[in-house]
Short mmCIF file of C-alpha atoms and ligand atoms in Angstrom, two decimals:
data_model
loop_
_atom_site.label_atom_id
_atom_site.label_comp_id
_atom_site.label_asym_id
_atom_site.label_seq_id
_atom_site.Cartn_x
_atom_site.Cartn_y
_atom_site.Cartn_z
CA UNK A 14 99.37 66.70 90.89
CA UNK A 15 97.82 67.93 94.33
CA UNK A 16 94.06 68.15 94.48
CA UNK A 17 93.53 68.36 98.25
CA UNK A 18 93.37 65.00 100.06
CA UNK A 19 89.91 65.51 101.67
CA UNK A 20 88.49 66.25 98.17
CA UNK A 21 90.21 63.41 96.30
CA UNK A 22 88.82 60.88 98.80
CA UNK A 23 85.43 62.24 98.87
CA UNK A 24 85.20 62.28 95.17
CA UNK A 25 86.99 59.05 94.79
CA UNK A 26 84.38 57.53 97.30
CA UNK A 27 81.55 59.04 95.37
CA UNK A 28 82.87 57.50 92.07
CA UNK A 29 83.34 54.07 93.49
CA UNK A 30 79.73 54.43 94.92
CA UNK A 31 78.46 55.15 91.29
CA UNK A 32 80.13 52.06 90.22
CA UNK A 33 78.85 49.74 92.71
CA UNK A 34 75.44 51.09 91.85
CA UNK A 35 75.80 50.39 88.39
CA UNK A 36 75.37 54.14 87.46
CA UNK A 37 76.82 54.34 83.95
CA UNK A 38 76.30 58.42 83.51
CA UNK A 39 77.01 60.39 86.40
CA UNK A 40 77.94 63.86 87.21
CA UNK A 41 81.21 64.92 88.78
CA UNK A 42 81.15 68.80 89.10
CA UNK A 43 77.86 70.83 88.55
CA UNK A 44 78.55 74.11 86.76
CA UNK A 45 76.34 76.41 88.05
CA UNK A 46 75.89 79.63 86.31
CA UNK A 47 73.61 81.71 88.42
CA UNK A 48 73.89 84.70 86.04
CA UNK A 49 75.45 85.48 82.78
CA UNK A 50 76.08 89.54 83.48
CA UNK A 51 79.98 90.42 83.65
CA UNK A 52 82.06 93.22 84.09
CA UNK A 53 84.40 92.45 81.56
CA UNK A 54 83.95 91.51 77.91
CA UNK A 55 86.68 89.14 76.77
CA UNK A 56 87.21 88.53 73.27
CA UNK A 57 87.45 84.76 73.62
CA UNK A 58 84.01 84.31 75.65
CA UNK A 59 80.88 83.15 74.36
CA UNK A 60 78.74 83.39 77.40
CA UNK A 61 77.74 86.74 77.89
CA UNK A 62 76.46 87.69 74.66
CA UNK A 63 72.78 87.96 75.33
CA UNK A 64 70.14 90.91 75.65
CA UNK A 65 69.96 92.79 78.87
CA UNK A 66 66.33 91.32 79.83
CA UNK A 67 68.50 87.63 80.04
CA UNK A 68 71.62 89.54 81.50
CA UNK A 69 69.54 90.81 84.20
CA UNK A 70 68.03 87.63 85.20
CA UNK A 71 69.55 85.70 88.25
CA UNK A 72 69.07 82.20 89.70
CA UNK A 73 67.79 82.62 93.50
CA UNK A 74 69.64 80.86 96.20
CA UNK A 75 66.81 78.23 96.38
CA UNK A 76 67.17 77.42 92.64
CA UNK A 77 70.89 77.09 92.93
CA UNK A 78 70.88 74.92 96.05
CA UNK A 79 67.89 72.68 94.21
CA UNK A 80 70.06 72.21 91.41
CA UNK A 81 72.98 70.92 93.63
CA UNK A 82 70.69 68.55 95.50
CA UNK A 83 68.82 67.38 92.32
CA UNK A 84 72.34 66.25 90.77
CA UNK A 85 74.33 65.08 93.36
CA UNK A 86 77.62 65.89 92.32
CA UNK A 87 80.28 66.32 95.05
CA UNK A 88 81.88 69.52 93.36
CA UNK A 89 80.12 72.75 92.12
CA UNK A 90 81.91 75.10 89.92
CA UNK A 91 80.26 78.46 89.79
CA UNK A 92 81.10 80.33 86.61
CA UNK A 93 79.06 82.87 84.76
CA UNK A 94 79.01 85.77 83.96
CA UNK A 95 80.82 87.21 87.20
CA UNK A 96 79.13 85.46 89.78
CA UNK A 97 80.49 88.18 92.46
CA UNK A 98 77.96 90.71 90.69
CA UNK A 99 75.02 88.34 92.08
CA UNK A 100 73.83 90.21 95.14
CA UNK A 101 73.17 86.86 97.00
CA UNK A 102 76.60 85.22 96.03
CA UNK A 103 77.40 84.89 99.62
CA UNK A 104 74.32 83.17 100.62
CA UNK A 105 74.64 80.78 97.61
CA UNK A 106 78.02 79.70 98.47
CA UNK A 107 77.16 79.21 102.23
CA UNK A 108 74.20 76.80 101.39
CA UNK A 109 76.59 74.94 99.19
CA UNK A 110 79.08 74.62 101.50
CA UNK A 111 76.70 73.52 104.33
CA UNK A 112 75.77 70.72 101.93
CA UNK A 113 79.48 69.76 101.97
CA UNK A 114 79.93 70.33 98.27
CA UNK A 115 83.52 71.54 97.00
CA UNK A 116 82.80 75.12 95.66
CA UNK A 117 85.16 76.63 93.14
CA UNK A 118 83.75 79.90 92.62
CA UNK A 119 85.43 81.31 89.19
CA UNK A 120 85.77 84.89 89.17
CA UNK A 121 87.85 87.58 87.29
CA UNK A 122 88.59 89.10 90.88
CA UNK A 123 87.77 92.77 89.86
CA UNK A 124 85.24 92.33 93.06
CA UNK A 125 87.06 89.97 95.01
CA UNK A 126 88.69 92.23 97.42
CA UNK A 127 85.67 93.90 97.91
CA UNK A 128 83.50 91.06 98.52
CA UNK A 129 85.87 89.01 100.54
CA UNK A 130 83.97 89.68 103.75
CA UNK A 131 80.98 87.77 102.18
CA UNK A 132 82.71 84.42 102.26
CA UNK A 133 84.45 82.57 105.03
CA UNK A 134 87.69 80.40 104.67
CA UNK A 135 86.85 76.54 104.40
CA UNK A 136 87.92 73.38 103.10
CA UNK A 137 85.22 73.50 100.79
CA UNK A 138 85.31 76.71 99.13
CA UNK A 139 88.30 77.66 96.71
CA UNK A 140 88.33 80.76 94.58
CA UNK A 141 89.27 79.92 91.12
CA UNK A 142 90.60 83.41 89.60
CA UNK A 143 90.54 83.83 85.99
CA UNK A 144 94.35 84.70 84.86
CA UNK A 145 95.08 83.77 80.99
CA UNK A 146 98.64 84.65 81.03
CA UNK A 147 101.18 87.09 82.42
CA UNK A 148 100.61 91.02 82.54
CA UNK A 149 100.66 91.93 78.85
CA UNK A 150 98.83 88.77 77.63
CA UNK A 151 96.15 88.60 80.17
CA UNK A 152 95.04 92.31 79.84
CA UNK A 153 94.86 91.93 76.22
CA UNK A 154 92.76 88.68 76.55
CA UNK A 155 90.42 90.48 79.04
CA UNK A 156 90.34 93.54 76.45
CA UNK A 157 91.08 96.00 79.50
CA UNK A 158 94.50 97.29 81.04
CA UNK A 159 95.12 96.81 84.67
CA UNK A 160 93.13 93.61 85.21
CA UNK A 161 96.06 91.42 85.65
CA UNK A 162 97.40 93.63 88.52
CA UNK A 163 94.05 93.59 90.40
CA UNK A 164 93.68 89.87 90.07
CA UNK A 165 97.02 89.43 91.53
CA UNK A 166 96.35 91.67 94.36
CA UNK A 167 93.14 90.05 95.24
CA UNK A 168 94.51 86.65 95.06
CA UNK A 169 97.06 87.89 97.66
CA UNK A 170 94.59 89.48 99.80
CA UNK A 171 92.50 86.30 99.62
CA UNK A 172 95.32 83.99 100.44
CA UNK A 173 96.44 86.39 103.49
CA UNK A 174 92.98 86.07 104.69
CA UNK A 175 93.30 82.02 104.47
CA UNK A 176 91.17 81.18 101.58
CA UNK A 177 92.44 78.78 99.20
CA UNK A 178 93.12 80.38 95.82
CA UNK A 179 93.67 78.53 92.21
CA UNK A 180 93.61 80.25 88.86
CA UNK A 181 92.21 79.18 85.83
CA UNK A 182 93.52 79.86 82.47
CA UNK A 183 92.10 79.40 79.04
CA UNK A 184 94.72 78.96 76.22
CA UNK A 185 94.32 80.13 72.71
CA UNK A 186 96.34 79.89 69.38
CA UNK A 187 99.00 82.71 69.51
CA UNK A 188 100.10 82.09 72.94
CA UNK A 189 103.56 80.75 73.16
CA UNK A 190 104.80 77.84 75.15
CA UNK A 191 107.63 79.79 76.16
CA UNK A 192 105.08 82.53 77.71
CA UNK A 193 102.71 79.88 79.08
CA UNK A 194 105.93 78.23 80.88
CA UNK A 195 106.74 81.63 82.33
CA UNK A 196 103.28 82.33 83.64
CA UNK A 197 103.44 78.85 85.20
CA UNK A 198 106.46 79.75 86.91
CA UNK A 199 104.83 82.62 88.05
CA UNK A 200 101.66 80.69 89.65
CA UNK A 201 104.27 78.62 91.57
CA UNK A 202 105.83 81.70 93.14
CA UNK A 203 102.42 83.15 93.76
CA UNK A 204 101.68 79.70 95.39
CA UNK A 205 98.61 78.86 93.46
CA UNK A 206 97.52 75.84 91.85
CA UNK A 207 96.43 76.22 88.03
CA UNK A 208 93.55 74.64 85.90
CA UNK A 209 94.14 75.17 82.21
CA UNK A 210 92.27 74.25 79.23
CA UNK A 211 92.17 75.14 75.49
CA UNK A 212 89.46 77.61 74.68
CA UNK A 213 86.34 76.04 73.14
CA UNK A 214 85.44 77.85 69.96
CA UNK A 215 82.36 79.44 70.88
CA UNK A 216 80.39 80.56 67.97
CA UNK A 217 79.31 83.78 69.23
CA UNK A 218 82.67 84.72 70.91
CA UNK A 219 83.88 88.23 69.33
CA UNK A 220 87.11 86.79 68.44
CA UNK A 221 87.10 83.82 66.24
CA UNK A 222 90.54 83.74 64.80
CA UNK A 223 92.47 82.40 68.00
CA UNK A 224 90.74 79.11 68.83
CA UNK A 225 93.05 76.37 68.78
CA UNK A 226 92.53 73.05 66.59
CA UNK A 227 93.16 69.80 68.37
CA UNK A 228 96.70 69.33 66.30
CA UNK A 229 97.75 72.76 67.56
CA UNK A 230 96.80 71.81 71.05
CA UNK A 231 98.77 68.75 71.21
CA UNK A 232 101.54 70.22 70.16
CA UNK A 233 101.69 73.36 72.40
CA UNK A 234 100.88 71.32 75.30
CA UNK A 235 103.56 68.95 74.65
CA UNK A 236 105.90 71.81 74.34
CA UNK A 237 104.43 73.57 77.42
CA UNK A 238 104.97 70.41 79.39
CA UNK A 239 108.51 69.70 78.04
CA UNK A 240 109.55 73.12 79.51
CA UNK A 241 108.22 72.00 83.09
CA UNK A 242 110.21 68.96 83.62
CA UNK A 243 111.69 69.44 86.94
CA UNK A 244 109.43 72.19 88.14
CA UNK A 245 106.69 71.97 90.50
CA UNK A 246 103.91 73.63 88.46
CA UNK A 247 100.84 72.92 90.70
CA UNK A 248 98.09 71.50 88.26
CA UNK A 249 94.53 71.01 89.53
CA UNK A 250 93.96 68.16 87.06
CA UNK A 251 94.17 64.69 86.77
CA UNK A 252 97.45 63.19 85.07
CA UNK A 253 95.68 61.54 82.56
CA UNK A 254 94.01 64.85 81.45
CA UNK A 255 97.34 66.60 81.16
CA UNK A 256 98.27 63.41 79.26
CA UNK A 257 95.24 63.66 76.64
CA UNK A 258 96.08 67.30 76.14
CA UNK A 259 99.78 66.26 75.00
CA UNK A 260 98.15 64.04 72.56
CA UNK A 261 98.80 60.59 74.47
CA UNK A 262 95.55 59.66 74.91
CA UNK A 263 92.33 59.03 72.64
CA UNK A 264 89.56 60.04 74.55
CA UNK A 265 85.65 60.54 73.78
CA UNK A 266 84.17 63.30 75.86
CA UNK A 267 81.88 62.73 78.89
CA UNK A 268 79.59 65.68 78.30
CA UNK A 269 77.38 64.37 81.27
CA UNK A 270 80.39 64.88 83.74
CA UNK A 271 79.99 68.58 84.12
CA UNK A 272 76.46 69.31 83.46
CA UNK A 273 75.66 73.05 83.40
CA UNK A 274 72.40 74.69 85.20
CA UNK A 275 71.90 78.16 84.50
CA UNK A 276 68.68 80.47 83.96
CA UNK A 277 67.48 78.51 80.93
CA UNK A 278 67.29 75.35 82.84
CA UNK A 279 69.62 72.30 82.39
CA UNK A 280 71.98 72.77 79.17
CA UNK A 281 71.96 70.15 76.43
CA UNK A 282 74.42 68.41 75.99
CA UNK A 283 77.25 70.23 78.27
CA UNK A 284 78.63 73.48 79.55
CA UNK A 285 80.00 74.46 76.42
CA UNK A 286 77.20 73.94 73.92
CA UNK A 287 73.63 75.12 74.33
CA UNK A 288 71.30 72.93 72.02
CA UNK A 289 68.39 72.89 74.04
CA UNK A 290 67.45 73.04 77.85
CA UNK A 291 65.70 70.59 80.28
CA UNK A 292 63.63 71.38 83.19
CA UNK A 293 65.28 68.80 85.59
CA UNK A 294 68.38 67.05 85.97
CA UNK A 295 66.58 63.98 85.41
CA UNK A 296 65.13 64.75 82.09
CA UNK A 297 68.39 66.20 80.80
CA UNK A 298 70.00 62.66 81.70
CA UNK A 299 67.17 60.86 80.14
CA UNK A 300 66.31 63.05 77.25
CA UNK A 301 69.58 64.24 75.66
CA UNK A 302 70.95 62.30 72.70
CA UNK A 303 74.50 61.65 74.03
CA UNK A 304 75.35 59.82 71.02
CA UNK A 305 74.74 62.66 68.76
CA UNK A 306 77.53 64.68 70.48
CA UNK A 307 81.20 64.64 70.78
CA UNK A 308 84.10 64.87 68.36
CA UNK A 309 83.57 62.96 65.33
CA UNK A 310 79.90 63.12 65.55
CA UNK A 311 79.31 66.67 65.79
CA UNK A 312 80.74 69.47 63.80
CA UNK A 313 80.56 71.86 66.63
CA UNK A 314 82.61 69.41 68.58
CA UNK A 315 85.34 69.06 66.10
CA UNK A 316 88.22 70.84 68.15
CA UNK A 317 87.00 70.38 71.38
CA UNK A 318 89.56 69.14 74.01
CA UNK A 319 88.17 71.37 77.02
CA UNK A 320 88.54 70.11 80.56
CA UNK A 321 84.70 70.04 81.24
CA UNK A 322 84.50 67.60 78.58
CA UNK A 323 87.35 65.41 79.08
CA UNK A 324 88.29 65.87 82.87
CA UNK A 325 85.51 63.45 83.57
CA UNK A 326 86.65 60.71 80.75
CA UNK A 327 90.50 61.10 82.34
CA UNK A 328 88.93 60.56 85.97
CA UNK A 329 86.77 57.50 84.69
CA UNK A 330 89.92 56.10 83.07
CA UNK A 331 92.19 56.59 86.27
CA UNK A 332 89.21 54.70 87.97
CA UNK A 333 89.24 51.94 85.54
CA UNK A 334 93.29 51.56 85.07
CA UNK A 335 94.65 52.69 88.22
CA UNK A 336 98.15 51.62 86.98
CA UNK A 337 98.39 53.72 83.91
CA UNK A 338 97.27 56.69 85.94
CA UNK A 339 100.10 56.03 88.48
CA UNK A 340 102.68 55.63 85.57
CA UNK A 341 101.84 59.19 84.37
CA UNK A 342 101.78 60.54 87.89
CA UNK A 343 105.31 59.07 88.64
CA UNK A 344 107.13 59.68 85.01
CA UNK A 345 105.15 62.82 84.06
CA UNK A 346 103.53 63.47 80.83
CA UNK A 347 105.12 62.06 77.76
CA UNK A 348 106.24 64.84 75.35
CA UNK A 349 107.88 63.02 72.63
CA UNK A 350 107.25 60.01 70.49
CA UNK A 351 104.15 59.35 68.61
CA UNK A 352 100.52 60.67 69.19
CA UNK A 353 97.52 58.47 70.05
CA UNK A 354 94.90 58.05 67.09
CA UNK A 355 93.02 61.17 66.25
CA UNK A 356 89.31 60.55 65.84
CA UNK A 357 88.18 60.65 62.06
CA UNK A 358 85.72 63.44 61.38
CA UNK A 359 84.33 62.14 58.20
CA UNK A 360 81.11 61.06 59.47
CA UNK A 361 80.23 64.07 61.75
CA UNK A 362 76.56 65.93 61.38
CA UNK A 363 76.73 69.42 60.51
CA UNK A 364 76.39 72.05 63.18
CA UNK A 365 72.65 73.38 63.75
CA UNK A 366 72.38 76.93 64.79
CA UNK A 367 69.47 77.51 67.35
CA UNK A 368 70.70 80.33 69.52
CA UNK A 369 68.51 83.27 68.44
CA UNK A 370 65.45 80.66 68.59
CA UNK A 371 66.36 79.97 72.33
CA UNK A 372 66.82 83.73 73.23
CA UNK A 373 63.57 84.65 71.62
CA UNK A 374 61.91 81.85 73.71
CA UNK A 375 63.37 82.98 76.87
CA UNK A 376 62.69 86.73 76.21
CA UNK A 377 58.96 85.32 75.69
CA UNK A 378 58.73 83.65 78.78
CA UNK A 379 60.37 86.62 80.46
CA UNK A 380 58.09 88.98 79.18
CA UNK A 381 55.02 86.75 80.26
CA UNK A 382 56.54 86.47 83.75
CA UNK A 383 56.55 90.21 83.84
CA UNK A 384 53.15 90.83 82.72
CA UNK A 385 51.72 88.13 85.06
CA UNK A 386 53.59 89.82 88.09
CA UNK A 387 52.07 93.32 87.02
CA UNK A 388 48.66 91.85 86.82
CA UNK A 389 48.95 90.14 90.21
CA UNK A 390 50.31 93.44 91.74
CA UNK A 391 47.49 95.28 90.35
CA UNK A 392 44.88 92.94 91.73
CA UNK A 393 46.49 92.82 95.17
CA UNK A 394 46.50 96.78 94.99
CA UNK A 395 42.52 97.05 93.81
S1 SF4 B 19 85.62 87.26 82.96
FE1 SF4 B 19 84.71 85.25 82.18
S2 SF4 B 19 82.30 85.61 81.74
FE2 SF4 B 19 83.28 87.71 81.90
S3 SF4 B 19 83.56 88.42 79.73
FE3 SF4 B 19 85.48 87.17 80.42
S4 SF4 B 19 85.42 85.09 80.12
FE4 SF4 B 19 83.47 86.20 79.90
S1 SF4 B 20 83.13 67.55 72.60
FE1 SF4 B 20 81.84 66.88 74.30
S2 SF4 B 20 82.42 68.56 75.91
FE2 SF4 B 20 83.19 69.17 73.80
S3 SF4 B 20 81.66 70.56 72.99
FE3 SF4 B 20 81.23 68.56 72.31
S4 SF4 B 20 79.79 67.44 73.44
FE4 SF4 B 20 80.51 69.42 74.70
#
């Protein structure tokens, strides 16, 4: 499962260093969301449902670099919104690459060809293009025709210029194993790696009908992986995460493994759930009630098997049990036989709904900042 060797060695050394230092909770990937504005409105997206005043906010390059320095994770993923809309995205990425962070810029690729000149190929930079399936499926998922063709054209253009390009696919209920397998064959022909994750059931996504539950997720991924035997699909995941998706591992999530920083601050507890914000990474780590989150503990976590919660768990499991990881790497993911025990949902605490409260708080801050800026401008002019 080829993640580039330089990255594997650097990240491995970082993990070993954390264990030697006795750090129990450490981040692997900073999820940096410098804006929420997007040029698409996908039906399964739970990230862009904000008033304009919030969609118009941007993190500055300095705020982005400070976040990377503060958390210290060796990898930085830049989702959004659509990061290529940010006018300083070239500068932000340059600053992160200069810090030797492995940067994965996640994009729907509509602006990629036009903005390629802002970037330079580097072993530290990867474009991760949002592609949920083949043409018909993807265009439906992003609620716009023609996006698949533009994304594929942009992938080819970026590769031709020497950039490393992967695709990221979110899997929803109703996507058949047969079609997913055909899509994975297509990515092999295209020469790109794939990261793949079941969609998290965002409470504010327009389409609430097509999120997978855990039982369906495991069945679907077993079916997909069974079709991949003998093929050279290039997953950008650890073998144990894929084994988890196929229902062969009982893992608890590691929400601090991929902490999210956006215009609100450091998001509690994870990239998927916004249940509060901390001003600093230290505050996030020290004040989040980690034991209150995860499948079996909190209703909103009941069906989560998403990459950003469980890839860090799989990485940690590989570190603690390298033989098991090697077994999966050599034999492939098991697609038959008994499933690992599922987590009991009987004692989970009920969901809390605090989105509107948070948005109102942010809007008040924005209005206060604007009023202060106007006052300062007026006093300078006087
Ligand atoms: S492209 Fe990404 S951020 Fe934009 S609407 Fe779709 S899922 Fe959301
Ligand atoms: S299960 Fe973990 S990763 Fe998933 S939403 Fe809950 S806290 Fe976040």
